[in-house]
CSV table of C-alpha atoms in Angstrom, one decimal:
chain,number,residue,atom,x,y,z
A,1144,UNK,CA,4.1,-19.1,-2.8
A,1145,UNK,CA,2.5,-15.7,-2.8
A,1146,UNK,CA,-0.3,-14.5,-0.9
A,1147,UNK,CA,-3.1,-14.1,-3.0
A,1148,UNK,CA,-6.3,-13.7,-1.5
A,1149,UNK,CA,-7.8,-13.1,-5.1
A,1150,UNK,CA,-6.3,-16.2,-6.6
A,1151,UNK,CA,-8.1,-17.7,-9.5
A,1152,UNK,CA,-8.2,-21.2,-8.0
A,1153,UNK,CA,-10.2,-21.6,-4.8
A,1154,UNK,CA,-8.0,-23.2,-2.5
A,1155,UNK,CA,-4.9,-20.7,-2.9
A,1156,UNK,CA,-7.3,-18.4,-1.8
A,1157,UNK,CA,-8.1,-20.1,1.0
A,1158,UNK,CA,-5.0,-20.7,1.8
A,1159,UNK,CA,-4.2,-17.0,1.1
A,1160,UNK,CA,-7.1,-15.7,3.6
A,1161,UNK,CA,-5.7,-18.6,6.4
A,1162,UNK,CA,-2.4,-17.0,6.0
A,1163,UNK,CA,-4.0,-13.2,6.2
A,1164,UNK,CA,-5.9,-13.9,9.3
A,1165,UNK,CA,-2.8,-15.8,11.1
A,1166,UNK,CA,-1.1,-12.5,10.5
A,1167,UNK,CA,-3.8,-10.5,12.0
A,1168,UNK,CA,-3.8,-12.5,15.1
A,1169,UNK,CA,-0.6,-10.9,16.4
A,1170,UNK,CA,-2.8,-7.9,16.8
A,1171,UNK,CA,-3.9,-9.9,20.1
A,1172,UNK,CA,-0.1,-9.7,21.4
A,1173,UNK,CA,1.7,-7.0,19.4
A,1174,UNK,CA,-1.7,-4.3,18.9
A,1175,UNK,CA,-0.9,-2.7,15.1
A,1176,UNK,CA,-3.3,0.0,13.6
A,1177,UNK,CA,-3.7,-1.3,10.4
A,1178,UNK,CA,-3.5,-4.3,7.9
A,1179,UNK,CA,-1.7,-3.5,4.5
A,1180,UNK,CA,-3.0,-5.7,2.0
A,1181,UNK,CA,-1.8,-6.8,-1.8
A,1182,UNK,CA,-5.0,-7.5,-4.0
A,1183,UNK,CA,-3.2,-9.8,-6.5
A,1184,UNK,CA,0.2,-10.3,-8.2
A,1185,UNK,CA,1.4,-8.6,-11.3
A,1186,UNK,CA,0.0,-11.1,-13.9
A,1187,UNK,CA,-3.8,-10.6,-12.3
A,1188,UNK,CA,-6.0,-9.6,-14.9
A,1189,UNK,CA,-8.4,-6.9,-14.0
A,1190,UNK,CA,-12.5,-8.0,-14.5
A,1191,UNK,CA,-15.5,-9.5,-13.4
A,1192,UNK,CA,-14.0,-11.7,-11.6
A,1193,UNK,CA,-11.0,-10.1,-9.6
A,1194,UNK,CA,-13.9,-7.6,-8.6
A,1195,UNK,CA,-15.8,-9.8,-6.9
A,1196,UNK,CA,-12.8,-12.1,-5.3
A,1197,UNK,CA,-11.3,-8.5,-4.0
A,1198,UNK,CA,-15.1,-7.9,-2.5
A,1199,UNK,CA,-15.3,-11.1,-0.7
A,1200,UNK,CA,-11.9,-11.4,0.6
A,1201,UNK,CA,-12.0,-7.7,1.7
A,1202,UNK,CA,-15.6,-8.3,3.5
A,1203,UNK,CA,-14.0,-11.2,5.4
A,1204,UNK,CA,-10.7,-9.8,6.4
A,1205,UNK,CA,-12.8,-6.9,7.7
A,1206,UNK,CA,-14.9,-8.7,10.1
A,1207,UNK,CA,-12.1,-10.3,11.5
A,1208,UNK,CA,-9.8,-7.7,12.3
A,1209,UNK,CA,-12.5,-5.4,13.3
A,1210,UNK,CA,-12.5,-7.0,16.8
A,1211,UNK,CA,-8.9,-7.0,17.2
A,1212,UNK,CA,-8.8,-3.2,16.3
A,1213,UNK,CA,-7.3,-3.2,12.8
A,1214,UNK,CA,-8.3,-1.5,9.8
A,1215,UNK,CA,-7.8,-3.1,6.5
A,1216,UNK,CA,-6.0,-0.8,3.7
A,1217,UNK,CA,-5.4,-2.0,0.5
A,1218,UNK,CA,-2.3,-0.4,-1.3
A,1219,UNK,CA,-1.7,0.3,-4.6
A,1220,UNK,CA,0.4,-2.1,-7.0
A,1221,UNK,CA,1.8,-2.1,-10.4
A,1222,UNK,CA,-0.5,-4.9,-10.6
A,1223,UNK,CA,-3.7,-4.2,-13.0
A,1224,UNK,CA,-6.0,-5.5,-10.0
A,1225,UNK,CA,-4.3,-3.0,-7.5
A,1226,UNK,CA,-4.1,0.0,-10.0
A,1227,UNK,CA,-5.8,3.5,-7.7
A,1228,UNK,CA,-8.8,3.7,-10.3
A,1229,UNK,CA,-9.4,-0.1,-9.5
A,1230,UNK,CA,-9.1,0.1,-5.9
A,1231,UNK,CA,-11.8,2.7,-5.8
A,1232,UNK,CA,-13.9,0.9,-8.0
A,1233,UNK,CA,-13.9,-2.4,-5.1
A,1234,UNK,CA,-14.0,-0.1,-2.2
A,1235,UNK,CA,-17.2,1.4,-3.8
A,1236,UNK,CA,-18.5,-1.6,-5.5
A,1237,UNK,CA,-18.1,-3.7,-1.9
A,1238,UNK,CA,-19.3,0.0,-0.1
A,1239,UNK,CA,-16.2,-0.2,2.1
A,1240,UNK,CA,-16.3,3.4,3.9
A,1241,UNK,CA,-14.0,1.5,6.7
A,1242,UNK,CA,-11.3,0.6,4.5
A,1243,UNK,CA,-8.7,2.8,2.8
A,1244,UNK,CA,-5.8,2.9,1.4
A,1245,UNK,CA,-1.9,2.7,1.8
A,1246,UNK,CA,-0.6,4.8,-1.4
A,1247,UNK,CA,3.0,3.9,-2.1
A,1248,UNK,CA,4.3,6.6,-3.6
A,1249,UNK,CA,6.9,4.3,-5.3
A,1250,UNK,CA,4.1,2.1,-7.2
A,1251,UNK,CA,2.1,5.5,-8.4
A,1252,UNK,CA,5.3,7.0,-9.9
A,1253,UNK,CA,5.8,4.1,-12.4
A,1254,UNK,CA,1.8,3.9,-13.1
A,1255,UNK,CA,0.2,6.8,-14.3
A,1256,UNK,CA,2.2,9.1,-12.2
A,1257,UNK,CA,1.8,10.0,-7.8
A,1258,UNK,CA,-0.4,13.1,-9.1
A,1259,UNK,CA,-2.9,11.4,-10.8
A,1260,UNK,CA,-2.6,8.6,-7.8
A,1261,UNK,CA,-4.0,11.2,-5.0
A,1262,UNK,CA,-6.3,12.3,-6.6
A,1263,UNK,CA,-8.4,9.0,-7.2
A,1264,UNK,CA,-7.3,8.2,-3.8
A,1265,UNK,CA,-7.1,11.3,-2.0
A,1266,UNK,CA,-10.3,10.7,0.0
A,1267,UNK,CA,-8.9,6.9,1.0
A,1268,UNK,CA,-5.5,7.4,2.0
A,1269,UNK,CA,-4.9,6.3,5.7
A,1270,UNK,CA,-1.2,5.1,5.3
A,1271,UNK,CA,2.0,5.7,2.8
A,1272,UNK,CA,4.9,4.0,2.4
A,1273,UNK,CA,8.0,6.1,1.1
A,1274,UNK,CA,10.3,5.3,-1.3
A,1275,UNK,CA,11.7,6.8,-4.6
A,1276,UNK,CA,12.6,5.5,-8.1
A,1277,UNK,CA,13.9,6.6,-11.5
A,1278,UNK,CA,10.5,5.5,-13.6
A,1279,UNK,CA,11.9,2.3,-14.8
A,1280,UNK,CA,11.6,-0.3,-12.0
A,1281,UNK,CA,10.5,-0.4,-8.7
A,1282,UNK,CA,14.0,0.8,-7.1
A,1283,UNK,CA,12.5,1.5,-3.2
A,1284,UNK,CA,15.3,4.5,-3.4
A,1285,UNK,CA,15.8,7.0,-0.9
A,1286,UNK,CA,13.6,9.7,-1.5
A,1287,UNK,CA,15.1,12.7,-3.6
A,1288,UNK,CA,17.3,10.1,-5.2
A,1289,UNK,CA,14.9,9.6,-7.8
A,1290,UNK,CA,12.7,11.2,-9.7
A,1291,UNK,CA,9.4,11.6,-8.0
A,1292,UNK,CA,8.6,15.1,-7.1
A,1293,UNK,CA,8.4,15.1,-3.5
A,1294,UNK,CA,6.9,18.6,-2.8
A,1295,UNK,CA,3.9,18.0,-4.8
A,1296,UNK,CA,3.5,13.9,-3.3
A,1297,UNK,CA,4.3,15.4,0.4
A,1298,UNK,CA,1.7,18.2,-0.1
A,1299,UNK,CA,-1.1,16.0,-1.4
A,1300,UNK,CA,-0.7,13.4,0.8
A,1301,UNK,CA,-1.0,16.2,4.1
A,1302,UNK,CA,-3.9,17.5,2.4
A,1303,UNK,CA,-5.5,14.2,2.4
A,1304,UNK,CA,-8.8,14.1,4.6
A,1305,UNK,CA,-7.2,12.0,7.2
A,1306,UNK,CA,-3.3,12.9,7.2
A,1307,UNK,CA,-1.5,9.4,6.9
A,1308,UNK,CA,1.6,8.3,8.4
A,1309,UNK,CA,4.5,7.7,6.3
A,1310,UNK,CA,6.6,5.0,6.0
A,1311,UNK,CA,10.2,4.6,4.3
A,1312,UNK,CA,10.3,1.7,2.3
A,1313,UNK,CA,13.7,1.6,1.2
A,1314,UNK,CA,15.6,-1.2,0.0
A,1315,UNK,CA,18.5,-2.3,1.8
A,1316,UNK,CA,22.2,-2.7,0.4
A,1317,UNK,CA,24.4,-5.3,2.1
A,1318,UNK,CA,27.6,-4.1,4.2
A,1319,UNK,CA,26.2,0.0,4.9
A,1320,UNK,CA,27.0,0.5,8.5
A,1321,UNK,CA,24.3,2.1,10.7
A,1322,UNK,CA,25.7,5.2,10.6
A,1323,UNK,CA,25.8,5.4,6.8
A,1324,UNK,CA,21.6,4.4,6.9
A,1325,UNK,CA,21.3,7.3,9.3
A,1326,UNK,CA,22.6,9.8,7.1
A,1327,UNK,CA,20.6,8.7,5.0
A,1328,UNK,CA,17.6,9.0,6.4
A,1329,UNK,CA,18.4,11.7,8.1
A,1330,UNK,CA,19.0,13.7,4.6
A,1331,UNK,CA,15.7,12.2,3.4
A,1332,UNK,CA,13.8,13.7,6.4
A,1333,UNK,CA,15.8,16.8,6.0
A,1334,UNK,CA,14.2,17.1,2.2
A,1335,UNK,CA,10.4,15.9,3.2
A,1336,UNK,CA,10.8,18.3,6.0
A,1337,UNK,CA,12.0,21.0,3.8
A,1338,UNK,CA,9.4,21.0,1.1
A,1339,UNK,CA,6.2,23.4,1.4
A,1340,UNK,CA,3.5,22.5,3.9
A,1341,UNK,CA,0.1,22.0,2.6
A,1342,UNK,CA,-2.4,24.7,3.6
């Protein structure tokens, strides 16, 4: 079953917050900077209610990963919780300054587009995962082999307030020898690296 920390019934989120705490305590072995959390599935219905289940189980995941060192972020989903004007709206409902956001680029470009995804999240981006698609399903391409325009996502997200880290997100195709993914990435980098630096 999903993790689903905002789950209508009780006990899945329970069970949901048991598994997102186990998770956080391989901070104590393996140390990792931050915690990526989904805030429902794709059938959530945005309200009242997802508002103040997102609240509480972002108030609790908070205080225990402070003391482990891990920030919470909360990405972006094609989800109607998880849309970027709805994640603003619990991080300043729940007055959250210590948790951002992971903006996945991939998620943005089949809502309302990655423009209009910085710029309600500009200010709360900490983290990015990578990833293209053609605007008709979530295709975790390479980027440049769809149609996002990276010069305009890559130049927002440096211009954010606190520069994030970016993360390829690709999906994987059975049989591709190393060497094939390294081209790959290497010609994805080669394209990120080549667009226009934000000033």
């Amino acid at each position: 079953p999903a993790v689903n920390v905002i789950h209508p019934e009780k006990s899945h989120r329970i069970d949901a917050m048991d598994e997102t705490k186990r998770a956080l305590e391989v901070a104590e072995l393996l140390p990792f900077r931050f915690l990526i959390l989904h805030l429902g599935e794709r059938e959530d219905p945005w309200g009242p209610r997802a508002l103040e289940n997102s609240i509480s189980a972002l108030e609790h995941l908070r205080a225990f990963a402070s003391p482990l060192g891990v920030k919470v972020l909360v990405e972006n989903l094609q989800g109607d919780v998880a849309r970027p004007a709805h994640l603003v709206e619990i991080l300043t409902a729940g007055h959250f300054r210590d948790i951002g956001v992971c903006l996945d680029v991939g998620h943005a470009h089949l809502g309302d587009g990655v423009p209009a995804a910085l710029t309600d999240l500009h200010a709360y981006v900490r983290s990015s995962h990578l990833h293209d698609n053609k605007g008709d399903k979530d295709a975790h391409l390479w980027p440049g082999d769809g149609t996002i325009g990276w010069e305009e996502t890559l130049s927002g997200l440096q211009s954010a307030p606190q520069t994030p880290a970016g993360v390829l997100e690709i999906h994987y195709a059975l049989g591709e020898s190393v060497e094939v993914v390294g081209e790959k990435a290497k010609r994805a980098f080669d394209r990120m690296d080549a667009a226009p630096k934000a000033k």
